[in-house]
Structures are given as C-alpha cells and as structure tokens.
PDB file of C-alpha atoms in Angstrom:
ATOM      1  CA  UNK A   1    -204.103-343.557 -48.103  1.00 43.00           C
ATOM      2  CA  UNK A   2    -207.043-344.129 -45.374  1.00 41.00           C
ATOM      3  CA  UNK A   3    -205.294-342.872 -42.767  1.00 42.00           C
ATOM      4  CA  UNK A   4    -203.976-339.488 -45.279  1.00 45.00           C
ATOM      5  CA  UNK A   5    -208.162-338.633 -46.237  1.00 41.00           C
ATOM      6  CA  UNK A   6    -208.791-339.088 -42.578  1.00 43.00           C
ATOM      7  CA  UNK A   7    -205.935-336.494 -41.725  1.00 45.00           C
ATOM      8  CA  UNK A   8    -207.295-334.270 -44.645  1.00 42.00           C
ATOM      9  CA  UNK A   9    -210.757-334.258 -43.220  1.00 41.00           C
ATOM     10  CA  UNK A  10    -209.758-333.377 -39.382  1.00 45.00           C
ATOM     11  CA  UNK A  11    -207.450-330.385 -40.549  1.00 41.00           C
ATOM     12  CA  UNK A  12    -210.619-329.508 -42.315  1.00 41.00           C
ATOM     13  CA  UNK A  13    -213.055-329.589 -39.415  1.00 40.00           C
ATOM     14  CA  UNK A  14    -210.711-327.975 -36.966  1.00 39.00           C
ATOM     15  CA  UNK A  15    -210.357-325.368 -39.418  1.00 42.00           C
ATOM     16  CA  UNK A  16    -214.228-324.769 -39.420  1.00 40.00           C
ATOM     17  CA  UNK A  17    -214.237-324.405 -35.443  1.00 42.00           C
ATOM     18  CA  UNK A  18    -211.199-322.021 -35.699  1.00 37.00           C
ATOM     19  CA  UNK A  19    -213.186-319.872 -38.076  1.00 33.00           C
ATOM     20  CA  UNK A  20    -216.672-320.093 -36.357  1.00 37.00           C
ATOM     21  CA  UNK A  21    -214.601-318.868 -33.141  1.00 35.00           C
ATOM     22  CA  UNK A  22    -213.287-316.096 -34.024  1.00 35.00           C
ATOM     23  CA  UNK A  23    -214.922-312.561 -32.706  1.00 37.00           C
ATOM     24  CA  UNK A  24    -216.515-310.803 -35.435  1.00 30.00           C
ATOM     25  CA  UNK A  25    -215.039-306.768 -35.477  1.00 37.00           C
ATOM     26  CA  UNK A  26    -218.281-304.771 -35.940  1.00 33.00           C
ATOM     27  CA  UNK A  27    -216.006-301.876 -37.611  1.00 35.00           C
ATOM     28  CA  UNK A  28    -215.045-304.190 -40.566  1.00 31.00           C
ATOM     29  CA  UNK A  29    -219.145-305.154 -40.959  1.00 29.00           C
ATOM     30  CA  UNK A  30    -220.679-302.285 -43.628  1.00 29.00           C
ATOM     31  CA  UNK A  31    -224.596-302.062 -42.879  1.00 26.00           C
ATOM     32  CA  UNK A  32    -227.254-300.292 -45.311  1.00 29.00           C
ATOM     33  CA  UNK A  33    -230.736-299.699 -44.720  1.00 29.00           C
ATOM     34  CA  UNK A  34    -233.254-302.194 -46.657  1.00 31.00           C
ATOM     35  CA  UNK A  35    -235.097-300.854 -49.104  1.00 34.00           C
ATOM     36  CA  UNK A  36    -238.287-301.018 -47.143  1.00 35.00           C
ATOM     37  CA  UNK A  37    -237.357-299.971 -43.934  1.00 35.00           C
ATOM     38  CA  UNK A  38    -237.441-296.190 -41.871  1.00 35.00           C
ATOM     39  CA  UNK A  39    -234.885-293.833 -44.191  1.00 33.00           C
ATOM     40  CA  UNK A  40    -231.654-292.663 -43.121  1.00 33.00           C
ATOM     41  CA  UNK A  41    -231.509-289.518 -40.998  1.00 35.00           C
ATOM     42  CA  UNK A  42    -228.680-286.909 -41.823  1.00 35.00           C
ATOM     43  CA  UNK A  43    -225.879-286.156 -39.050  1.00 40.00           C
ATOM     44  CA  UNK A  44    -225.723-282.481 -38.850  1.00 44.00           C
ATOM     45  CA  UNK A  45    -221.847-281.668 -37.440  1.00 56.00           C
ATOM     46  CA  UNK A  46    -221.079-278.074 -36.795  1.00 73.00           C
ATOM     47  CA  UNK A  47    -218.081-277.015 -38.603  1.00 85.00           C
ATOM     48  CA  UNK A  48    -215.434-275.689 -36.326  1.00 90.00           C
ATOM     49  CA  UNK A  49    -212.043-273.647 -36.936  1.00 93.00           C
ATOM     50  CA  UNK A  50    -209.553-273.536 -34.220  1.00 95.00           C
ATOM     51  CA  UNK A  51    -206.572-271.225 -34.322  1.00 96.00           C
ATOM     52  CA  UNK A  52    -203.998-269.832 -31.635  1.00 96.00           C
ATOM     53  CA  UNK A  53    -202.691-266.161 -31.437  1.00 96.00           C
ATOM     54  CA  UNK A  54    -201.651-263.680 -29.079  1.00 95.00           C
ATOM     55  CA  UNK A  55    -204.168-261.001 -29.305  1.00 96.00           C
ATOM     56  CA  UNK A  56    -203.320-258.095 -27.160  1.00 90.00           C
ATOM     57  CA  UNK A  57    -199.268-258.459 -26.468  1.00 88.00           C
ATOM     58  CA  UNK A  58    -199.386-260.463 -23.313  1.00 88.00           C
ATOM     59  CA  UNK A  59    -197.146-263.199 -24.652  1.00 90.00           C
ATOM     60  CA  UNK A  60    -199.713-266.031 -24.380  1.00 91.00           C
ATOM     61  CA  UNK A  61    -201.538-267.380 -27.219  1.00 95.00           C
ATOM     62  CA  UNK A  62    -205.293-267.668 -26.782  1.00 95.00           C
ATOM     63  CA  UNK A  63    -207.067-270.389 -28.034  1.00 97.00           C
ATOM     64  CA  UNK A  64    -209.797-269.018 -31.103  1.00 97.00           C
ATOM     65  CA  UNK A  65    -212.659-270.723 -31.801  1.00 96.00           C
ATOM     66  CA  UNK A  66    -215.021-270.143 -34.561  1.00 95.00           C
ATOM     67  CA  UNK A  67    -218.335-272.782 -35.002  1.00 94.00           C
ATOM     68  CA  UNK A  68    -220.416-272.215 -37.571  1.00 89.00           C
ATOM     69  CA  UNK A  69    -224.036-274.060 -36.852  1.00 76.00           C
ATOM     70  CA  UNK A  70    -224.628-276.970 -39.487  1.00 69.00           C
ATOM     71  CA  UNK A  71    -228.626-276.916 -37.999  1.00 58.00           C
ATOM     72  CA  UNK A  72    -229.070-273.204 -38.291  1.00 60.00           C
ATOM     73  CA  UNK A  73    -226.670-271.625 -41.546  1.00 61.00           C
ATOM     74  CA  UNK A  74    -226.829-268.242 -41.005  1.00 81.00           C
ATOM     75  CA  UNK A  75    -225.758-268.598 -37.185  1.00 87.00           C
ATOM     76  CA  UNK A  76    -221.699-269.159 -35.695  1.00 92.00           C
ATOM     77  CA  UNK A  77    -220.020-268.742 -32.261  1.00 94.00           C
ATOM     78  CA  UNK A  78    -216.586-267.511 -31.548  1.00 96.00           C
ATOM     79  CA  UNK A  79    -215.087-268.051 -28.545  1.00 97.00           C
ATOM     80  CA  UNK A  80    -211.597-266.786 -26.926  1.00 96.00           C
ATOM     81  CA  UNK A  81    -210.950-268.615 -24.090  1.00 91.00           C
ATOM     82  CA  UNK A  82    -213.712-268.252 -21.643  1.00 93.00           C
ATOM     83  CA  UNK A  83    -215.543-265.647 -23.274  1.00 97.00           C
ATOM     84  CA  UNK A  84    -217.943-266.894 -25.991  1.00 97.00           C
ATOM     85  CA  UNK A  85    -220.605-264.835 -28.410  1.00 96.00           C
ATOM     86  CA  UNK A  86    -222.850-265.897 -31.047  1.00 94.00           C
ATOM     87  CA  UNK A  87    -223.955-263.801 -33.918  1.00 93.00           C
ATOM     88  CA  UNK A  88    -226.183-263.689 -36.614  1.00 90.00           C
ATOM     89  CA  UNK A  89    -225.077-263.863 -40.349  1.00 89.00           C
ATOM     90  CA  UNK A  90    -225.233-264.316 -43.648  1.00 89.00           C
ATOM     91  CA  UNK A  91    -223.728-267.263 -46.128  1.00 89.00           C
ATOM     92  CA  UNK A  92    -220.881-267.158 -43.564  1.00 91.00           C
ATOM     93  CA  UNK A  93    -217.118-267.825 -44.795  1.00 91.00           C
ATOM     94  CA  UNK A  94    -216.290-271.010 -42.782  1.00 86.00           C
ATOM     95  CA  UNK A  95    -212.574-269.175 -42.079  1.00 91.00           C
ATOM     96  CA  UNK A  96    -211.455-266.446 -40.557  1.00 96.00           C
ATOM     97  CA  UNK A  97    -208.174-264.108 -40.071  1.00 97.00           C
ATOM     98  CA  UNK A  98    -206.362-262.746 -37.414  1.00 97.00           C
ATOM     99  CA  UNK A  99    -205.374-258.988 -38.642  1.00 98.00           C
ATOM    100  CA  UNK A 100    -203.161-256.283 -37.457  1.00 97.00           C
ATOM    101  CA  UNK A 101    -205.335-252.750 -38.245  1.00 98.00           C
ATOM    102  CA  UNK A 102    -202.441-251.151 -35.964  1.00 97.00           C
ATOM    103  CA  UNK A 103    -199.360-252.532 -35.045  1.00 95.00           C
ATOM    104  CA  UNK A 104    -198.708-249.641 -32.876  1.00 95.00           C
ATOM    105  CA  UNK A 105    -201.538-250.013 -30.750  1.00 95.00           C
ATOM    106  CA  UNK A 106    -200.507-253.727 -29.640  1.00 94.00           C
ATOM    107  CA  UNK A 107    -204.129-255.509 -30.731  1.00 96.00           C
ATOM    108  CA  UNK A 108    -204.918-257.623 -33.062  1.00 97.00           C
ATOM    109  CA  UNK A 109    -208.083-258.489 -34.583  1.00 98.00           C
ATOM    110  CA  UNK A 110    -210.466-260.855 -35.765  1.00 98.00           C
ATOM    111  CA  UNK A 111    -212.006-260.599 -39.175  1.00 98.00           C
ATOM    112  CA  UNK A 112    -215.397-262.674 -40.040  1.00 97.00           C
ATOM    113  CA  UNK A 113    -216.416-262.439 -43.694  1.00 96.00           C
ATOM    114  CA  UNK A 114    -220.069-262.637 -45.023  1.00 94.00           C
ATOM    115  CA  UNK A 115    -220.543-263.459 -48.699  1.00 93.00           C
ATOM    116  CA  UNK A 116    -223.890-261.719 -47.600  1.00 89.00           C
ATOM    117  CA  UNK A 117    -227.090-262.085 -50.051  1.00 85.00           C
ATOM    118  CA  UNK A 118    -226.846-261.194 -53.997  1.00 76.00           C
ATOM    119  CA  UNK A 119    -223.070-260.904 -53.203  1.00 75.00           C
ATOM    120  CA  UNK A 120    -222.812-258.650 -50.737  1.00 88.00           C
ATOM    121  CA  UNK A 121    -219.977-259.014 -49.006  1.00 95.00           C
ATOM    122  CA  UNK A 122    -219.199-257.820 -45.102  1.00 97.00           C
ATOM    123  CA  UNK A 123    -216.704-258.294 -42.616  1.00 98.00           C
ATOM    124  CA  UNK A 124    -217.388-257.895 -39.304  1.00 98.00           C
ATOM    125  CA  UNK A 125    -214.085-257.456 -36.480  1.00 98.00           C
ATOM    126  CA  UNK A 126    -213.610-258.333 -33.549  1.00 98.00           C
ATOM    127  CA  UNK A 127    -210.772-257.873 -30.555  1.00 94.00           C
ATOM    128  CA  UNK A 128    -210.502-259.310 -27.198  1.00 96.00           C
ATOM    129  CA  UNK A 129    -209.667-257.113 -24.257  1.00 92.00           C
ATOM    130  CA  UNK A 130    -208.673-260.509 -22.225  1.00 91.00           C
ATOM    131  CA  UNK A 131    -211.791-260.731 -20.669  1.00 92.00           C
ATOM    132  CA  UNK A 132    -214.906-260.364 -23.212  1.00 95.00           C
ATOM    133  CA  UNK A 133    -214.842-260.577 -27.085  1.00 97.00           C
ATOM    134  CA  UNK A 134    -215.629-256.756 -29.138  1.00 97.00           C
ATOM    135  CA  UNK A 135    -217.500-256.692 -31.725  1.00 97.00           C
ATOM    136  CA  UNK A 136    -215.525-253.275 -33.339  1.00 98.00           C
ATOM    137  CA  UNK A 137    -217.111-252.759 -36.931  1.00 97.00           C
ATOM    138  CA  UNK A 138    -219.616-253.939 -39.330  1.00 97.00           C
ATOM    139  CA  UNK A 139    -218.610-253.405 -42.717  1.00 98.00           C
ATOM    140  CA  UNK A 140    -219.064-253.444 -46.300  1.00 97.00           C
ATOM    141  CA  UNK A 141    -216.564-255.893 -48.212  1.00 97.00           C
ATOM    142  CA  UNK A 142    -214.889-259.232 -48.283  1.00 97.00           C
ATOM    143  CA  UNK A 143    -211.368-259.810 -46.118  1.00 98.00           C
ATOM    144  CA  UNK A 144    -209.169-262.650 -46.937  1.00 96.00           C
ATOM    145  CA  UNK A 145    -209.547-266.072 -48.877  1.00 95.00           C
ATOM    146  CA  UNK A 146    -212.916-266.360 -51.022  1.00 94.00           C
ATOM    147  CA  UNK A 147    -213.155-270.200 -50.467  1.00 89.00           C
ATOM    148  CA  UNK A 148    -216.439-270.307 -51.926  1.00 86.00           C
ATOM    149  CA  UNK A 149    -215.434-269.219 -55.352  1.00 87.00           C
ATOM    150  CA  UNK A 150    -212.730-271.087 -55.632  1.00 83.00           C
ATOM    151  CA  UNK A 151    -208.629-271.422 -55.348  1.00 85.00           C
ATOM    152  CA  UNK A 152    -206.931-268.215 -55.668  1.00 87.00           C
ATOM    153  CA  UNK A 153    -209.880-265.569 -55.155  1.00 93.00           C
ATOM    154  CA  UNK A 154    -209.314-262.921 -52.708  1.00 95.00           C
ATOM    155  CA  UNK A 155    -211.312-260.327 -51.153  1.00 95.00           C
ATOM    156  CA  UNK A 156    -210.949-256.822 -52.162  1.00 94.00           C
ATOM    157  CA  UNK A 157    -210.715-255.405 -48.453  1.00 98.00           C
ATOM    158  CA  UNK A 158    -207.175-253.920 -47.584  1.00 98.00           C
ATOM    159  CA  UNK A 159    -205.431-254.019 -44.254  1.00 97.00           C
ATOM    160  CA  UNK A 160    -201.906-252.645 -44.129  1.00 94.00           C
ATOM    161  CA  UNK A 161    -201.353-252.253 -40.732  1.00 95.00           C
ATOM    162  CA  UNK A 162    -201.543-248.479 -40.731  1.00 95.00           C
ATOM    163  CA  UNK A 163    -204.686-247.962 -38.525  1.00 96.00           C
ATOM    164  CA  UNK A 164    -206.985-247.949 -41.333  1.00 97.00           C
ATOM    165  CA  UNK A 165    -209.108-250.502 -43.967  1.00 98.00           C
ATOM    166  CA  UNK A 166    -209.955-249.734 -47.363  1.00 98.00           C
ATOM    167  CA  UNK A 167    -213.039-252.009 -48.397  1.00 98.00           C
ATOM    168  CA  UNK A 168    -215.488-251.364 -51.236  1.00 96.00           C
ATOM    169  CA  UNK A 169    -219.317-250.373 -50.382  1.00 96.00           C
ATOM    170  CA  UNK A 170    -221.849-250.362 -52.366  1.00 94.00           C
ATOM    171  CA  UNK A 171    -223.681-246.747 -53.497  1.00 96.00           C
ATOM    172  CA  UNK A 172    -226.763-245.215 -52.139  1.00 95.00           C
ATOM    173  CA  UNK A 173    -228.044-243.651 -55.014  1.00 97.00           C
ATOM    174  CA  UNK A 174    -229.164-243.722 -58.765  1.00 97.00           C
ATOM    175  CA  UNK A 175    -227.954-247.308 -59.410  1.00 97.00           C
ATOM    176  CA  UNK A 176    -225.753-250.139 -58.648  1.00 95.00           C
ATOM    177  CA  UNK A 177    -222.007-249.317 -58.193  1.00 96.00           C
ATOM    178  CA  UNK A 178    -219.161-249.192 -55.452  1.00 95.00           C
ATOM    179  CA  UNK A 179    -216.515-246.935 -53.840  1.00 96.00           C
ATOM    180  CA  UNK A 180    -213.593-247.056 -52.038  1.00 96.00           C
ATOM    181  CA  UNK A 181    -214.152-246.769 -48.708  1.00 97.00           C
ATOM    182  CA  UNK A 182    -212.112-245.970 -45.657  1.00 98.00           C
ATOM    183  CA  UNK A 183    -212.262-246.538 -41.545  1.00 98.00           C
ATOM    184  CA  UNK A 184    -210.025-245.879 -39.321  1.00 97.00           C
ATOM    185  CA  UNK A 185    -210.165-246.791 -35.305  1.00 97.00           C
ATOM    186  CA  UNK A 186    -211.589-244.610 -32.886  1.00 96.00           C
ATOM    187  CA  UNK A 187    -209.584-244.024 -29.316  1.00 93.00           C
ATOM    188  CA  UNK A 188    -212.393-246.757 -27.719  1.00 93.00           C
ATOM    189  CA  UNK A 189    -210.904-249.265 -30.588  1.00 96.00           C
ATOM    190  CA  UNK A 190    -213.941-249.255 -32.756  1.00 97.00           C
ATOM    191  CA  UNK A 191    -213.581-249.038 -36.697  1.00 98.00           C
ATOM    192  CA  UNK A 192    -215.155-245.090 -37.501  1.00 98.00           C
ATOM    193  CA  UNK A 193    -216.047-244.783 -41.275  1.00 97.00           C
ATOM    194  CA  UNK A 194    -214.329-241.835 -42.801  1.00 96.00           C
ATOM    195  CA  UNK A 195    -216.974-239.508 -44.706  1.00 94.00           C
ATOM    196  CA  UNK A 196    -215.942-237.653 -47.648  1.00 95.00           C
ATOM    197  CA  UNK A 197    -217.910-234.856 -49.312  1.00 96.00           C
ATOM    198  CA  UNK A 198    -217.800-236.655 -52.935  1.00 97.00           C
ATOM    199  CA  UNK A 199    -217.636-240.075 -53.755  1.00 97.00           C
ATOM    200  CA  UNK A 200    -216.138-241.588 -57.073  1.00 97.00           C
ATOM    201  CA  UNK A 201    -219.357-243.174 -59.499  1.00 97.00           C
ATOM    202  CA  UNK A 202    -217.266-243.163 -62.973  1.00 97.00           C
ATOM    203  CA  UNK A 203    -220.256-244.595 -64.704  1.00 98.00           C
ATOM    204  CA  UNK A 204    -220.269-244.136 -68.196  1.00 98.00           C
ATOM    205  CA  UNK A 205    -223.734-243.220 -70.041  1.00 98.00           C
ATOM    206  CA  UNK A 206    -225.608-242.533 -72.677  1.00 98.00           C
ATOM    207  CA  UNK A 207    -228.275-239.745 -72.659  1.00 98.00           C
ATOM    208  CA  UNK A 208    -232.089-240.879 -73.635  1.00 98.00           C
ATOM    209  CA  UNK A 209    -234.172-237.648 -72.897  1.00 98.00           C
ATOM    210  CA  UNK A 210    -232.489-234.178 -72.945  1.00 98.00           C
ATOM    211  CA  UNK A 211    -231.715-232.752 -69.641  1.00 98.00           C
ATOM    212  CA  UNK A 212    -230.231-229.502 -68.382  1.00 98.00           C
ATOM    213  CA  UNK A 213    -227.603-229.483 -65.279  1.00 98.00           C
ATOM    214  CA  UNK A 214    -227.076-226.838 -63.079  1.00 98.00           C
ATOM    215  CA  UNK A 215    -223.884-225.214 -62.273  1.00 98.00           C
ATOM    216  CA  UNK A 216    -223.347-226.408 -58.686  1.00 97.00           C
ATOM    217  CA  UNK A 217    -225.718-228.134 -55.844  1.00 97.00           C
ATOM    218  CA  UNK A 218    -225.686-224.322 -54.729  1.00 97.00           C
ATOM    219  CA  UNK A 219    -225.991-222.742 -57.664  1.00 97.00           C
ATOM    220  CA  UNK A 220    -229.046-223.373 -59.980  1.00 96.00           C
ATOM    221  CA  UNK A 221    -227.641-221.640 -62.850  1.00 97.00           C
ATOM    222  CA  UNK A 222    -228.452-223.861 -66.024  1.00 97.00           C
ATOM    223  CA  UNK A 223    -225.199-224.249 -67.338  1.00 97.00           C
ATOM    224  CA  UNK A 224    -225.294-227.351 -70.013  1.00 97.00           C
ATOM    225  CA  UNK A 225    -227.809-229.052 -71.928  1.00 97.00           C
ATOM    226  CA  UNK A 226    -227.642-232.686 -73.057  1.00 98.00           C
ATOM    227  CA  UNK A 227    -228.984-234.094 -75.977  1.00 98.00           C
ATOM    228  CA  UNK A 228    -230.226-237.905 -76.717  1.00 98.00           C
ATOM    229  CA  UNK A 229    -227.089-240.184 -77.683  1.00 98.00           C
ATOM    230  CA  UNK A 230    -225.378-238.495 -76.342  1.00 98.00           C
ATOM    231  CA  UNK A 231    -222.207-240.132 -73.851  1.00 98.00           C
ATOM    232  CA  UNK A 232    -221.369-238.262 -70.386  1.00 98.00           C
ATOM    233  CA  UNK A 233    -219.879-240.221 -67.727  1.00 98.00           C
ATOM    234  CA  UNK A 234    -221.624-239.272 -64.252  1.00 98.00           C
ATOM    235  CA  UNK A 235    -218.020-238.931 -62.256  1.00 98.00           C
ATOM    236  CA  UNK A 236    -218.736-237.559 -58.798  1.00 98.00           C
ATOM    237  CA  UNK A 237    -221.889-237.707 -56.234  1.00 98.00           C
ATOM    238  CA  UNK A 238    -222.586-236.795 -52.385  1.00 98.00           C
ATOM    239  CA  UNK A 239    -224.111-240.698 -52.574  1.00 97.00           C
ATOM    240  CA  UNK A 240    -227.071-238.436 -51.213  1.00 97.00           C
ATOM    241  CA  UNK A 241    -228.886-236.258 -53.432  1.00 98.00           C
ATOM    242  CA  UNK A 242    -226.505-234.812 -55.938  1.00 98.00           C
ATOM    243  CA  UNK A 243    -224.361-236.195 -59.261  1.00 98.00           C
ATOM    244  CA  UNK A 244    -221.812-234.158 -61.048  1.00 98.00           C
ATOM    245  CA  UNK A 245    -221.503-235.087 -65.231  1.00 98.00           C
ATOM    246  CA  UNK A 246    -218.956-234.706 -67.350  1.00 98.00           C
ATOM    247  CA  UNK A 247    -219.178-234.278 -71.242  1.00 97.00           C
ATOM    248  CA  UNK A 248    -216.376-236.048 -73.453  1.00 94.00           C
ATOM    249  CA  UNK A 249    -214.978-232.276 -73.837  1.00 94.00           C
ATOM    250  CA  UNK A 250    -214.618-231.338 -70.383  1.00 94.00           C
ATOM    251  CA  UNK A 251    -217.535-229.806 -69.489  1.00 97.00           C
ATOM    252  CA  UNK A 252    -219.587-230.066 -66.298  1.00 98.00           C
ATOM    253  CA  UNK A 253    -222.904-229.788 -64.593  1.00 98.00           C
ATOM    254  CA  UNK A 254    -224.648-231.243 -61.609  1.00 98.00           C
ATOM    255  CA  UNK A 255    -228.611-232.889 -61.385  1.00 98.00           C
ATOM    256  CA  UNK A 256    -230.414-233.561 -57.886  1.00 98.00           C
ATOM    257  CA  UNK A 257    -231.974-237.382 -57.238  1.00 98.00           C
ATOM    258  CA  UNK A 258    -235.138-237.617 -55.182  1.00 98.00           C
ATOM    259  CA  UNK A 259    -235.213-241.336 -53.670  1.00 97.00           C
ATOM    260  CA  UNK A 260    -232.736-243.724 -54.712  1.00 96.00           C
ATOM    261  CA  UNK A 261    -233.478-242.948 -58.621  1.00 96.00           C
ATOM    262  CA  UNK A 262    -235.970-240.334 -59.721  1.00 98.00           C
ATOM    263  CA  UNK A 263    -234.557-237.602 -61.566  1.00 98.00           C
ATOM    264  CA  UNK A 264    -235.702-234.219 -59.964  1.00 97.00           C
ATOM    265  CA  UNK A 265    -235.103-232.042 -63.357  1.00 96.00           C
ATOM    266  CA  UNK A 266    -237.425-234.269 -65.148  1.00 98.00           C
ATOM    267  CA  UNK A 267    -239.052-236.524 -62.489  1.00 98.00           C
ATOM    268  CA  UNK A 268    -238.135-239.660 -64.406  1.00 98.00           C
ATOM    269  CA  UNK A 269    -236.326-243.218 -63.463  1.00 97.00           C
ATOM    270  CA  UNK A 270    -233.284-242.298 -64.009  1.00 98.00           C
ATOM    271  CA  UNK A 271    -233.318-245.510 -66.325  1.00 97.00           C
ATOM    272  CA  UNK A 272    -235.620-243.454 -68.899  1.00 98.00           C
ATOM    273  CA  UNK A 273    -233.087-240.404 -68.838  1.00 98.00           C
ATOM    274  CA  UNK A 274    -229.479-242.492 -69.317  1.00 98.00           C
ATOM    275  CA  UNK A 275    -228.819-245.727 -70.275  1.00 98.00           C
ATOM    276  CA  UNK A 276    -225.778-248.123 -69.639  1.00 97.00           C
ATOM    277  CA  UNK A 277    -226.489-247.471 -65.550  1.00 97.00           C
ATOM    278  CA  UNK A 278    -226.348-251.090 -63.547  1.00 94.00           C
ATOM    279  CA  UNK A 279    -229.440-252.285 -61.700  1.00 90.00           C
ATOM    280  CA  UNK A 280    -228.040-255.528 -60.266  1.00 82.00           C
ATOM    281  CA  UNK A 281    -229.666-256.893 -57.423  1.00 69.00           C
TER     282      UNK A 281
END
C-alpha cells in the first residue's frame, strides 16, 4: 500500500511538470483592458468589393475594385486594373453593378449608387476604355439592390439594354415631386439627358385663394377662374416657369412660378394658394 501512495504521488508530480511545460498558444489567451487603464482604440477597415467582368469585349475579365473609406464616409476608390480614381460621395451603397446600357455597342458599365442626403438617390457610371476609368453620367436615382433598407428593396432606375436609362428626378419647381426621366449615350459614350418640353407633376390639390389661369404660356387670355375648395390636379409643367391645371370636368388653364414657389398671378407661396402640395426636404 506504501509503495501504491508513493506511485500515486509521482504520476502526480510528473503530471505537474508536463503541464507547466507546455507552450502557452497566445491565440487561445482572451485579453480585456482593466478598468483603469488607456481605453480601447477602434480599428477602422475600409470596406472593399471585388468583382471580375469583361468590360469592353476583349475576352479577359478585369479585376473591379470598389473601397469605400471607413476613416472618411463620404469618400471610395474604384480601381480596374491599373487605373484607379477616387471620388467624392454621399451615404455611398457599399455594392455596385456591372450594367449593359447597350449591348450593341460592346461596353459595359459600372453603376455606383448614392442614397444621397434626405433620400436623394444618384447613380453615377462609369466604363473603362482599357486604359483609364470614365466617369460617363451623374444622375438622379437609385440602380440595383437598396441594402440599406433592407432585403428585397430595389431601386427604381431602369436599364434594359436598349441604349437608354429611365431613373426618377426630382422637380425644379413649386414643390416636392418626381418624373420619369430619360438618357441616352452620346457617340463619345457619355449618358445625355433627354429634355422634353412638359414634364408629368399629377399632383392633386385643393384651391385656398381664387386664382385665374391663362389660356397658354403664350397666350394671356384669362380663360378659368378657381374658387376656394375647390380640387384641380396641376398635371403638366416646363419644370421651369409654367404649370398647366386641370378641373375635375376637363377644363384647363396655365399659371407662371417666379422662383421655385411664388405664384406670379397673385405673388403668393404657392402653399397659401393650394393645399395638399409636398414640401419634403
């Protein structure tokens, strides 16, 4: 029985040694500050999407790269191959997508989406002529994947491959609303917004002070008065100077806008002449 405790307690020692040997793995060891000493700095790591496409049909994929700056937000890089640019934005989309405008003309593109200030949104496009990176177009509206708002949310620019984008900008005049838009490419390969001579408002209204409208932008002839309570929608503008109304019986008449708001007939906000117009920021 001596000679078994003696056994017990060598196996025990040698055990000890064993233990007090062996290397310590400083990736298994879990350190925190004390409570009293210097805080913890924060590791800033840029966030960086890599994808691989051939952009201009010569059967070799470039490499994409597109950093956004962790230490400055409103600042990314994109870089194909060796050619590298870095550009200023706005509550950048951390994404991007490779786009066809026109699959005739052998490019593709890259699109860059801003969920911009106050929500508004802007793409801007990019294509590489194999030596430098393009910036094309700066536009209005929101291409791809929303990540920001969640799973499933999509922006409301279209591109259908037919040398064109339809996007959604935001109005210049009277109050806050959007129309379709359209731009096409130019023969230099830069996106050329295609004007049109009246622009869609469909805002729906009620009339607060009473107001006559004029036959045309052309012609001054006073050809309807409106009455308070009255609902018009204001249908059409030049997203200039002029607004075309419609009554609920088909009628029609145009008023002029000085500045982004005042009505000329009666040199009012437009706010004090209709109400149920949007003023979000």
């Amino acid at each position: 029985m001596y000679k078994n405790l003696i056994a017990i307690i060598a196996v025990f020692f040698i055990s000890l040694g064993v233990i007090s040997c062996t290397p310590i793995n400083k990736d298994d060891v879990s350190t925190k500050l004390r409570p009293d000493s210097q805080e913890e700095q924060e590791v800033h790591m840029d966030s960086q999407i890599v994808k691989y496409a051939d952009l201009n049909e010569d059967k070799v994929d470039e490499k994409i790269i597109l950093t956004l700056k962790s230490s400055e937000t409103y600042k990314y890089s994109l870089e194909i191959g060796d050619a590298k640019i870095d550009v200023r934005g706005n509550n950048i989309e951390p994404d991007f997508n490779i786009v066809d405008i026109d699959y005739k003309d052998g490019i593709k593109e890259i699109a860059i989406s801003e969920y911009g200030p106050s929500n508004d949104e802007a793409t801007r496009f990019y294509y590489y002529n194999g030596e430098k990176i393009i910036n094309i177009g700066y536009i209005s509206g929101f291409y791809g994947p929303m990540h920001q708002y969640g799973e499933g949310m999509v922006g409301d620019m279209k591109i259908e491959g037919m040398g064109k984008v339809i996007t959604k900008t935001r109005g210049e005049i009277l109050h806050t609303w959007f129309y379709e838009d359209e731009y096409g490419l130019s023969k230099h390969h830069y996106l050329l917004n295609k004007k049109k001579t009246l622009y869609e408002m469909d805002a729906k209204v009620t009339v607060l002070k009473e107001i006559e409208l004029q036959k045309s932008p052309e012609d001054e002839t006073k050809v309807l008065k409106l009455l308070p309570d009255e609902e018009v929608i204001i249908s059409y503008t030049d997203n200039h100077e002029w607004c075309m109304i419609q009554t609920t019986d088909g009628q029609e008449g145009w008023f002029a806008v000085d500045g982004f708001d005042t009505i000329r007939e009666l040199n009012l906000p437009a706010s004090e002449v209709f109400s149920g117009l949007n003023y979000a920021d």
